[in-house]
N, CA, C and O atoms as a Maestro MAE file, in Angstrom:
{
 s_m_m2io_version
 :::
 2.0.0
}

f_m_ct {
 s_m_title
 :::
 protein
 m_atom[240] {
  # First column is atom index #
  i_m_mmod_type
  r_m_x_coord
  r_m_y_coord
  r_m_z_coord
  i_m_residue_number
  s_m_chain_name
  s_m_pdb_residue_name
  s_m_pdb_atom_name
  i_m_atomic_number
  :::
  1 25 -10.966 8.426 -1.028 1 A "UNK " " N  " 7
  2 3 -10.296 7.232 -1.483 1 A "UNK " " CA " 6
  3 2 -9.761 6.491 -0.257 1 A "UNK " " C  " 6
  4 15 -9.093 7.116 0.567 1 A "UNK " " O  " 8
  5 25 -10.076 4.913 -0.061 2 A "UNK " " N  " 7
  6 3 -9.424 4.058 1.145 2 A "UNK " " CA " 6
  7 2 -8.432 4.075 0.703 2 A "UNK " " C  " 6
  8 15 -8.394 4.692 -0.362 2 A "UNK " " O  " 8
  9 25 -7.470 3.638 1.048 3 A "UNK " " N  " 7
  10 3 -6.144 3.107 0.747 3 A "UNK " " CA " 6
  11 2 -5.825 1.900 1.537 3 A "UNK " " C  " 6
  12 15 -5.003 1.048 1.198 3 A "UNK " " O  " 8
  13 25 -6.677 1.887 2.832 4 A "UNK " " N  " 7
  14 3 -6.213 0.627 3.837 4 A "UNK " " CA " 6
  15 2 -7.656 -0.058 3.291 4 A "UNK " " C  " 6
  16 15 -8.813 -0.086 3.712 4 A "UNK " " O  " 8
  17 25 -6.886 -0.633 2.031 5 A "UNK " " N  " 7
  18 3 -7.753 -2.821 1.804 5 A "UNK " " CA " 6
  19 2 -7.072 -3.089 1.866 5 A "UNK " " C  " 6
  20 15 -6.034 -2.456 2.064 5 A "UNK " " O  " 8
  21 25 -7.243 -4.394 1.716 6 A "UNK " " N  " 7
  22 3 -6.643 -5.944 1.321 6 A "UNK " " CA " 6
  23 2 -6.108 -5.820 0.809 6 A "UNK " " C  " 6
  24 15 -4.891 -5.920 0.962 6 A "UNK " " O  " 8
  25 25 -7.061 -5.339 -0.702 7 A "UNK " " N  " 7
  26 3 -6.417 -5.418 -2.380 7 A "UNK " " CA " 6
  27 2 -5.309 -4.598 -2.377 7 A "UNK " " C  " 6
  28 15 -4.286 -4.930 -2.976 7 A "UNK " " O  " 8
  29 25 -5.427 -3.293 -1.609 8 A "UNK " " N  " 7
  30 3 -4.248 -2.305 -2.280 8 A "UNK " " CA " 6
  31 2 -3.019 -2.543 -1.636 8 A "UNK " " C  " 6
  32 15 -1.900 -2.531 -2.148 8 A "UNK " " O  " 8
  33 25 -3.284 -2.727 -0.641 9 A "UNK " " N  " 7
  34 3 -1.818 -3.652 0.461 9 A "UNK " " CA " 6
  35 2 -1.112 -4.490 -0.140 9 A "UNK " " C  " 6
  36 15 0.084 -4.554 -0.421 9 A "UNK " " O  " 8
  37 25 -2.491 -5.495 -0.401 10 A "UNK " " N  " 7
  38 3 -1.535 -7.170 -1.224 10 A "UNK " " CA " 6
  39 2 -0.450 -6.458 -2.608 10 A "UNK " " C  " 6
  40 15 0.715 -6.754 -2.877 10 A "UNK " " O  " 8
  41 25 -1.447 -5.366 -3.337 11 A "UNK " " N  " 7
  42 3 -0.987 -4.710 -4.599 11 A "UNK " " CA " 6
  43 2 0.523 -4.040 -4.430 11 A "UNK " " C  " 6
  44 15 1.564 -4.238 -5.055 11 A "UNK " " O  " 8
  45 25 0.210 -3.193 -3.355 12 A "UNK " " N  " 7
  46 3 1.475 -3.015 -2.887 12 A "UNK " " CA " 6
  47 2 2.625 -3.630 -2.670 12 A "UNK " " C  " 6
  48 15 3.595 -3.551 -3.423 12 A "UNK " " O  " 8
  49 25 2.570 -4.351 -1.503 13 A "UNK " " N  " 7
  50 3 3.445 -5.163 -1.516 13 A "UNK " " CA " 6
  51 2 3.744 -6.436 -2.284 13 A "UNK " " C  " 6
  52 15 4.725 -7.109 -1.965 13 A "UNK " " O  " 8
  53 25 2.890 -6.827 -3.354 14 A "UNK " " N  " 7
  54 3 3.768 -8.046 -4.447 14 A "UNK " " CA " 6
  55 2 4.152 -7.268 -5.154 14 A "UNK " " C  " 6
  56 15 3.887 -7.741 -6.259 14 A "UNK " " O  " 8
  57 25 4.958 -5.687 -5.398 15 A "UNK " " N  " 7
  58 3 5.457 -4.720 -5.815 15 A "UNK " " CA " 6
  59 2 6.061 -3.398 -5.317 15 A "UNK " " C  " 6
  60 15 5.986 -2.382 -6.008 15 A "UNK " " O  " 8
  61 25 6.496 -3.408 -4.446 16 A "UNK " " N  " 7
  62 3 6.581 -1.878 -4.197 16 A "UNK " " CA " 6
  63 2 7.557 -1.092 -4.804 16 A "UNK " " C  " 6
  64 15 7.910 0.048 -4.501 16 A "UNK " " O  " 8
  65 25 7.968 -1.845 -5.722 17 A "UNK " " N  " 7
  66 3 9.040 -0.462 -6.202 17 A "UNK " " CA " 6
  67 2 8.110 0.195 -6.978 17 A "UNK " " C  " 6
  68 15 7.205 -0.270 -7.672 17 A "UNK " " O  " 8
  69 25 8.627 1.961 -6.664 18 A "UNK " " N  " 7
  70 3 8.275 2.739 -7.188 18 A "UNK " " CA " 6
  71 2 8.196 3.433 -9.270 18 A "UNK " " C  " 6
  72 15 7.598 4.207 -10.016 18 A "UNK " " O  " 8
  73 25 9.342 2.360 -9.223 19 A "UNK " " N  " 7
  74 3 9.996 2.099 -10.572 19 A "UNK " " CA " 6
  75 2 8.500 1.519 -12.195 19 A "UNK " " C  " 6
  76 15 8.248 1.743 -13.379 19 A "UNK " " O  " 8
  77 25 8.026 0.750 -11.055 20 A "UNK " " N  " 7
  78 3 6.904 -0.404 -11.658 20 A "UNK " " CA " 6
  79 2 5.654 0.279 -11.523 20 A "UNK " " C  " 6
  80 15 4.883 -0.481 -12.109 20 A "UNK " " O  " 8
  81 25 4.959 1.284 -11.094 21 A "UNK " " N  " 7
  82 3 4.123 2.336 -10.836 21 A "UNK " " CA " 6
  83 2 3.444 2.103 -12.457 21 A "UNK " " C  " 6
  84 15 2.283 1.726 -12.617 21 A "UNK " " O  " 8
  85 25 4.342 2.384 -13.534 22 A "UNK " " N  " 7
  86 3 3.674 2.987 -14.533 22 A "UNK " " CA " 6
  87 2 3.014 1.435 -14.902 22 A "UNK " " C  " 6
  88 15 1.934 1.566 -15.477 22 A "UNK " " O  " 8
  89 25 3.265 0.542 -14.777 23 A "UNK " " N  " 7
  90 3 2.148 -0.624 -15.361 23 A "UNK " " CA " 6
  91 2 1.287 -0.640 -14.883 23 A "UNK " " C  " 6
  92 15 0.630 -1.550 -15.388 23 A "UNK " " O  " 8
  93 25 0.358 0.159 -13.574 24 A "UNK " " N  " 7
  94 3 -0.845 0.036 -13.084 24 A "UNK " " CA " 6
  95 2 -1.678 1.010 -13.579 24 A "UNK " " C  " 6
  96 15 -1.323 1.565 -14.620 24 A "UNK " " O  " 8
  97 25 -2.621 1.311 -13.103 25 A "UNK " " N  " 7
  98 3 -3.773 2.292 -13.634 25 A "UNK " " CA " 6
  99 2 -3.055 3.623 -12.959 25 A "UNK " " C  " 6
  100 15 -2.043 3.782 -12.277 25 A "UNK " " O  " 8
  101 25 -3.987 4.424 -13.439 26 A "UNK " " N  " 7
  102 3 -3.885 5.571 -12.912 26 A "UNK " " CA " 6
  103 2 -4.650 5.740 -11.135 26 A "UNK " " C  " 6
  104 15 -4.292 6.262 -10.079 26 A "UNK " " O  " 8
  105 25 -5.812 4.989 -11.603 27 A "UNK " " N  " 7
  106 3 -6.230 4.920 -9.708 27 A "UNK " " CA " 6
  107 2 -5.258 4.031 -8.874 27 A "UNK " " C  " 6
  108 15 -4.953 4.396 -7.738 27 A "UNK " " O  " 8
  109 25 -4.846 3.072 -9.310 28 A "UNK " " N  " 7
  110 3 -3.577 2.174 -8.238 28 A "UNK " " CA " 6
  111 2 -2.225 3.073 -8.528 28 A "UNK " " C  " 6
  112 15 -1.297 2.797 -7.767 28 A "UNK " " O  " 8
  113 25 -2.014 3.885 -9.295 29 A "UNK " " N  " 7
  114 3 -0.758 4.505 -8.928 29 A "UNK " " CA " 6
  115 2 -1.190 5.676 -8.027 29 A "UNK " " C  " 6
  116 15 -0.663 5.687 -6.915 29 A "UNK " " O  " 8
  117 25 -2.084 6.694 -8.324 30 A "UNK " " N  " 7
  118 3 -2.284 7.216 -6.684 30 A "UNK " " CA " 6
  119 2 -2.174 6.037 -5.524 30 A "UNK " " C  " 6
  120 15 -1.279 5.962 -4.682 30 A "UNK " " O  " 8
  121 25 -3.090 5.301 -5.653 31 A "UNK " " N  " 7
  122 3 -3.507 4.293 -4.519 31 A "UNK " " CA " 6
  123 2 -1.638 3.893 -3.547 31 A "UNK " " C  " 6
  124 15 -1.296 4.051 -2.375 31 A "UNK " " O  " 8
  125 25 -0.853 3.330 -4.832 32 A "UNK " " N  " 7
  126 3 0.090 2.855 -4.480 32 A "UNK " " CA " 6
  127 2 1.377 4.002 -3.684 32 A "UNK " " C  " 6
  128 15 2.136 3.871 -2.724 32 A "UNK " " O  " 8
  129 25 1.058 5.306 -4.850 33 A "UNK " " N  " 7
  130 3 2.524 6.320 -4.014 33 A "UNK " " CA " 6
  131 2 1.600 6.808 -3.031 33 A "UNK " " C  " 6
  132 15 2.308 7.510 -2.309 33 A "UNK " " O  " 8
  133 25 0.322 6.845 -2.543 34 A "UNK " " N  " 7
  134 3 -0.381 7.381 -0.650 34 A "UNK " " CA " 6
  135 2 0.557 6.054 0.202 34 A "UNK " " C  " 6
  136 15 1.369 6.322 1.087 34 A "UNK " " O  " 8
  137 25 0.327 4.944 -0.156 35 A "UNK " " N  " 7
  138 3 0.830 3.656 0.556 35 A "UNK " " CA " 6
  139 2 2.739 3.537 0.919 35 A "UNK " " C  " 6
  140 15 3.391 2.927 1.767 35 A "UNK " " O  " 8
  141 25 3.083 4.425 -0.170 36 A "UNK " " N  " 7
  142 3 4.679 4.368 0.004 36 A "UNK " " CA " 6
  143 2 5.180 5.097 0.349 36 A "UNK " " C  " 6
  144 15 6.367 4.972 0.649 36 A "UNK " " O  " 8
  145 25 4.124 6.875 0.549 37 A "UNK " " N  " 7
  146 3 4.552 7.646 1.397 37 A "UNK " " CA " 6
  147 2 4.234 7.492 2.627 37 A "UNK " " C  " 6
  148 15 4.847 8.163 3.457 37 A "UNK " " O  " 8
  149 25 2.958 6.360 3.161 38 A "UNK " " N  " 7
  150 3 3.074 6.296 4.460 38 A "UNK " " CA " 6
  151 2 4.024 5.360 5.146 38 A "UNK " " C  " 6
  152 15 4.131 5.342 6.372 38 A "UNK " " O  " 8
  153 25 4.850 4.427 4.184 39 A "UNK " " N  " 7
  154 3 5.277 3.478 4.375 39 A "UNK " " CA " 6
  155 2 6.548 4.203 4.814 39 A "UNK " " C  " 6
  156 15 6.986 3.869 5.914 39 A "UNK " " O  " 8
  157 25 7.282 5.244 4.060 40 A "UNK " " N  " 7
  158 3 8.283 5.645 3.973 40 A "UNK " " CA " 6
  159 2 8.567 6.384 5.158 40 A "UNK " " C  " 6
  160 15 9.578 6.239 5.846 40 A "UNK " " O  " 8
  161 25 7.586 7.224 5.378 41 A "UNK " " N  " 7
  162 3 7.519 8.249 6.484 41 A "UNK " " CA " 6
  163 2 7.410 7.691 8.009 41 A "UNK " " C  " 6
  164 15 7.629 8.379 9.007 41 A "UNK " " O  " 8
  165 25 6.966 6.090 8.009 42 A "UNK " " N  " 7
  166 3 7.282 5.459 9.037 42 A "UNK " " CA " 6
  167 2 8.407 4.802 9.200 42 A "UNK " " C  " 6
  168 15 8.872 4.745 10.339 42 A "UNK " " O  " 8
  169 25 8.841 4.397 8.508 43 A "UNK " " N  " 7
  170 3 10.070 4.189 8.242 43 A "UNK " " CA " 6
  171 2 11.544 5.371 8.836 43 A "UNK " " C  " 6
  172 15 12.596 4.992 9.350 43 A "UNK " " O  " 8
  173 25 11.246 6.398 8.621 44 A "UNK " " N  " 7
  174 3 11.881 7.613 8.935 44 A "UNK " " CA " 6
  175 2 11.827 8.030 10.079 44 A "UNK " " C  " 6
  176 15 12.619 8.857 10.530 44 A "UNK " " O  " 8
  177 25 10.824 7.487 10.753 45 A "UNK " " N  " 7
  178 3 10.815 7.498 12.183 45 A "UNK " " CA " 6
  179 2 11.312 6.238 12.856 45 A "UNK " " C  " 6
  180 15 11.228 6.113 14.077 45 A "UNK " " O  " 8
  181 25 11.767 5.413 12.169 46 A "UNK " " N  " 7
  182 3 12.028 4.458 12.851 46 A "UNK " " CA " 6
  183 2 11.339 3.388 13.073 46 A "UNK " " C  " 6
  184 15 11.893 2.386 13.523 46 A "UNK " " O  " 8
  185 25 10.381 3.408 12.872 47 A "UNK " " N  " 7
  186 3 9.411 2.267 12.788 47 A "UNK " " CA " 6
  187 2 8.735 1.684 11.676 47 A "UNK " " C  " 6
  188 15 9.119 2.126 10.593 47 A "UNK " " O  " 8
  189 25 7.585 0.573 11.617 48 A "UNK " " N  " 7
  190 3 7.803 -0.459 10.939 48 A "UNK " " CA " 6
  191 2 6.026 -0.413 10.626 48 A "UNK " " C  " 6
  192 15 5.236 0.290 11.257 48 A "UNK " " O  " 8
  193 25 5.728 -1.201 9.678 49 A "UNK " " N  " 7
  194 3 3.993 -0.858 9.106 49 A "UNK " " CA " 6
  195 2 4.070 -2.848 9.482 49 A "UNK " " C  " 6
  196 15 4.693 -3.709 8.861 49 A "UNK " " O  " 8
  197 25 3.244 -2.978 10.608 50 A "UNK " " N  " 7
  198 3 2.570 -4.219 10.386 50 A "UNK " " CA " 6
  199 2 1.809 -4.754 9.373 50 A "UNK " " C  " 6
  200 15 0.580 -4.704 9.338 50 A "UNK " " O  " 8
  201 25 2.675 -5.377 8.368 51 A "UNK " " N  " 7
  202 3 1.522 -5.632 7.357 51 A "UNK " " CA " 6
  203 2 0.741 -6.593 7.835 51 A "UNK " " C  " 6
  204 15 -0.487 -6.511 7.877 51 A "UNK " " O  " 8
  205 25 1.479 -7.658 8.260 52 A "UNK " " N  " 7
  206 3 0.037 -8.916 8.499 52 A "UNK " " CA " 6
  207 2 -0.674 -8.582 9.692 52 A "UNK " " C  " 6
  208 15 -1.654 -9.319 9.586 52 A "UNK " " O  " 8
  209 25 -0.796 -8.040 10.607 53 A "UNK " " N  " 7
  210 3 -1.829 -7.403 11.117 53 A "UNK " " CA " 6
  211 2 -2.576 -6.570 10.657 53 A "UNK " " C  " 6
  212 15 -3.693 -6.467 11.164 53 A "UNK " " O  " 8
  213 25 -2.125 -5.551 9.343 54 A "UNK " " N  " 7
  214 3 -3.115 -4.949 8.401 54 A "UNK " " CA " 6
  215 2 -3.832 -5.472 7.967 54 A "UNK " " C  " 6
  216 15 -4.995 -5.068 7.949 54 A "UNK " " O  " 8
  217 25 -3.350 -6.904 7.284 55 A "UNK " " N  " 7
  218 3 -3.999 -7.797 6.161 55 A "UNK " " CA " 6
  219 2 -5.246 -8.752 7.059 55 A "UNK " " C  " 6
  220 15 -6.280 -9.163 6.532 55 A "UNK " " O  " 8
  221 25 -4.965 -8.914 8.116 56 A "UNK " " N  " 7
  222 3 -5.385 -9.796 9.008 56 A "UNK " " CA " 6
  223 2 -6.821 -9.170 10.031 56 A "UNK " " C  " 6
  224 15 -7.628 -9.780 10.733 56 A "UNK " " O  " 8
  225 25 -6.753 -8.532 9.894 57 A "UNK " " N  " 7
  226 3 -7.579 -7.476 10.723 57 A "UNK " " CA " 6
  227 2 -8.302 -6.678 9.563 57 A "UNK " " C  " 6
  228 15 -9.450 -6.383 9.895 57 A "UNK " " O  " 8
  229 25 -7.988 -6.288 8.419 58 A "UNK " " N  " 7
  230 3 -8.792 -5.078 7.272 58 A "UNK " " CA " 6
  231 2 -10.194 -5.738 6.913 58 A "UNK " " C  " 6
  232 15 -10.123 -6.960 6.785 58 A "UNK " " O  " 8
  233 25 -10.989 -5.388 6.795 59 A "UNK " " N  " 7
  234 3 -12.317 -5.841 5.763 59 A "UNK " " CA " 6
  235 2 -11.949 -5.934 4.338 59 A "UNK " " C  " 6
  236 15 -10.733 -5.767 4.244 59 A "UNK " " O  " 8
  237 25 -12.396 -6.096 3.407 60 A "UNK " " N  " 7
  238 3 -11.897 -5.992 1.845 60 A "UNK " " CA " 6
  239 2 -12.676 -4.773 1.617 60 A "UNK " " C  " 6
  240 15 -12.658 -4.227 0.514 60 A "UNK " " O  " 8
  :::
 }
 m_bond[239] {
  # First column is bond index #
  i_m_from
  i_m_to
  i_m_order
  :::
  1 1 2 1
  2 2 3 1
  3 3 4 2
  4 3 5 1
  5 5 6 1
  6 6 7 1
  7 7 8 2
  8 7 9 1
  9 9 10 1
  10 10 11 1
  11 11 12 2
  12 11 13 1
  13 13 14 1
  14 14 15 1
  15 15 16 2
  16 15 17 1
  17 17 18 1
  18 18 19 1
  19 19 20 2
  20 19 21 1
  21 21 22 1
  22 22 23 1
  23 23 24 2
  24 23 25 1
  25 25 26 1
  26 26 27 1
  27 27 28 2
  28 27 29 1
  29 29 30 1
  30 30 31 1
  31 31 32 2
  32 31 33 1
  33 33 34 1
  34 34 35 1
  35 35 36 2
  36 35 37 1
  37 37 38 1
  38 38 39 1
  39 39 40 2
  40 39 41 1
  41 41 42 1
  42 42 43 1
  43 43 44 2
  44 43 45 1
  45 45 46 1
  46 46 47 1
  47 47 48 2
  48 47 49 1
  49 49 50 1
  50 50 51 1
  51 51 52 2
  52 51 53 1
  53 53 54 1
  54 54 55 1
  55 55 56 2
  56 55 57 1
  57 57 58 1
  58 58 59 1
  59 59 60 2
  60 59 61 1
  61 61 62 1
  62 62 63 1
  63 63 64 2
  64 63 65 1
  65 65 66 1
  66 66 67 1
  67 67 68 2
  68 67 69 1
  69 69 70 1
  70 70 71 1
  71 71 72 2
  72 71 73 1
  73 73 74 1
  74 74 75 1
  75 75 76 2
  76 75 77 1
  77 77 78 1
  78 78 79 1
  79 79 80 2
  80 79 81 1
  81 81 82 1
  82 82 83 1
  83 83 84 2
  84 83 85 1
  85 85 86 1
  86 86 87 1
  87 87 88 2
  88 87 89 1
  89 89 90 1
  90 90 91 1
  91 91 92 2
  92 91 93 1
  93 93 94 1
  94 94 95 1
  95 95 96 2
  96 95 97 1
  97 97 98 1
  98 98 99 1
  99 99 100 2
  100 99 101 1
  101 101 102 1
  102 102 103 1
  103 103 104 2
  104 103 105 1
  105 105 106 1
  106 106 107 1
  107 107 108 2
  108 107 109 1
  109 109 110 1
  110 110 111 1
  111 111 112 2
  112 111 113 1
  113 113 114 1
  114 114 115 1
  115 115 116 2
  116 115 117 1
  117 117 118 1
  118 118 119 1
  119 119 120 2
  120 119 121 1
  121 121 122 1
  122 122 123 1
  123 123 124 2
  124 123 125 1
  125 125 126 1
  126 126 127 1
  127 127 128 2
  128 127 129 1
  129 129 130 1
  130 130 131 1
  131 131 132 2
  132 131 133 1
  133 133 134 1
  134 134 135 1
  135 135 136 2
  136 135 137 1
  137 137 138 1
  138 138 139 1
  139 139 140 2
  140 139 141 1
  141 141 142 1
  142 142 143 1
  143 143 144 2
  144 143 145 1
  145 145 146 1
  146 146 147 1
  147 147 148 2
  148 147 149 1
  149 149 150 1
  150 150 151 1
  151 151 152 2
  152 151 153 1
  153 153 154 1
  154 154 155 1
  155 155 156 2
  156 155 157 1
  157 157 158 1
  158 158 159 1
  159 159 160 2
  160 159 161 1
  161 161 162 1
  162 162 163 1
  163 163 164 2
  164 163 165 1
  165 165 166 1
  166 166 167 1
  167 167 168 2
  168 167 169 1
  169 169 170 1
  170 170 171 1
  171 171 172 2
  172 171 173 1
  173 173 174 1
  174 174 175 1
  175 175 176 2
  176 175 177 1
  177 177 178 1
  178 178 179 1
  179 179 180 2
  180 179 181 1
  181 181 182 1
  182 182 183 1
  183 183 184 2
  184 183 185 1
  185 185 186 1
  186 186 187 1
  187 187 188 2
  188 187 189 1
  189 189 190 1
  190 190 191 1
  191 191 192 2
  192 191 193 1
  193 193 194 1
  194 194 195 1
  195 195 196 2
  196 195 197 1
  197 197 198 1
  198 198 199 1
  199 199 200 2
  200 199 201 1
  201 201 202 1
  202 202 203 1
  203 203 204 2
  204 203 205 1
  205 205 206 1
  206 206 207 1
  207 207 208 2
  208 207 209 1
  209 209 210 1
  210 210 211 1
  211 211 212 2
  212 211 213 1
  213 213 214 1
  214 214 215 1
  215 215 216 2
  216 215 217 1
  217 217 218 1
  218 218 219 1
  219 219 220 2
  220 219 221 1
  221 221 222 1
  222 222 223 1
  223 223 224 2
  224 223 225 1
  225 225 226 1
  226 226 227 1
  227 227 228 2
  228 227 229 1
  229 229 230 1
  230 230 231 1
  231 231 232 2
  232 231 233 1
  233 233 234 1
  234 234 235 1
  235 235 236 2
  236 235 237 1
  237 237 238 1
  238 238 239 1
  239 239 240 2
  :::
 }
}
């Protein structure tokens, strides 16, 4: 499974609470908690997830 598109990024982030999970599928809620544990875990280190260089740079 990718997790680094477009789609699941954009998906992500016009949502990330974890709260809102259950209105997606079952493949975008895996998709989405891989994306918020990497999000989180960088975060915990102190650092930061370039999104628009993700978005900007990814293939679809």
């Amino acid at each position: 499974m990718d997790i680094w598109t477009k789609r699941h990024i954009r998906n992500y982030l016009s949502d990330p609470s974890e709260a809102n999970d259950s209105k997606y599928s079952k493949y975008y809620q895996r998709i989405r908690r891989a994306i918020r544990k990497e999000d989180e875990k960088t975060k915990a280190q102190n650092g930061t997830i370039d999104w628009g260089y993700m978005l900007w740079n990814l293939d679809w």
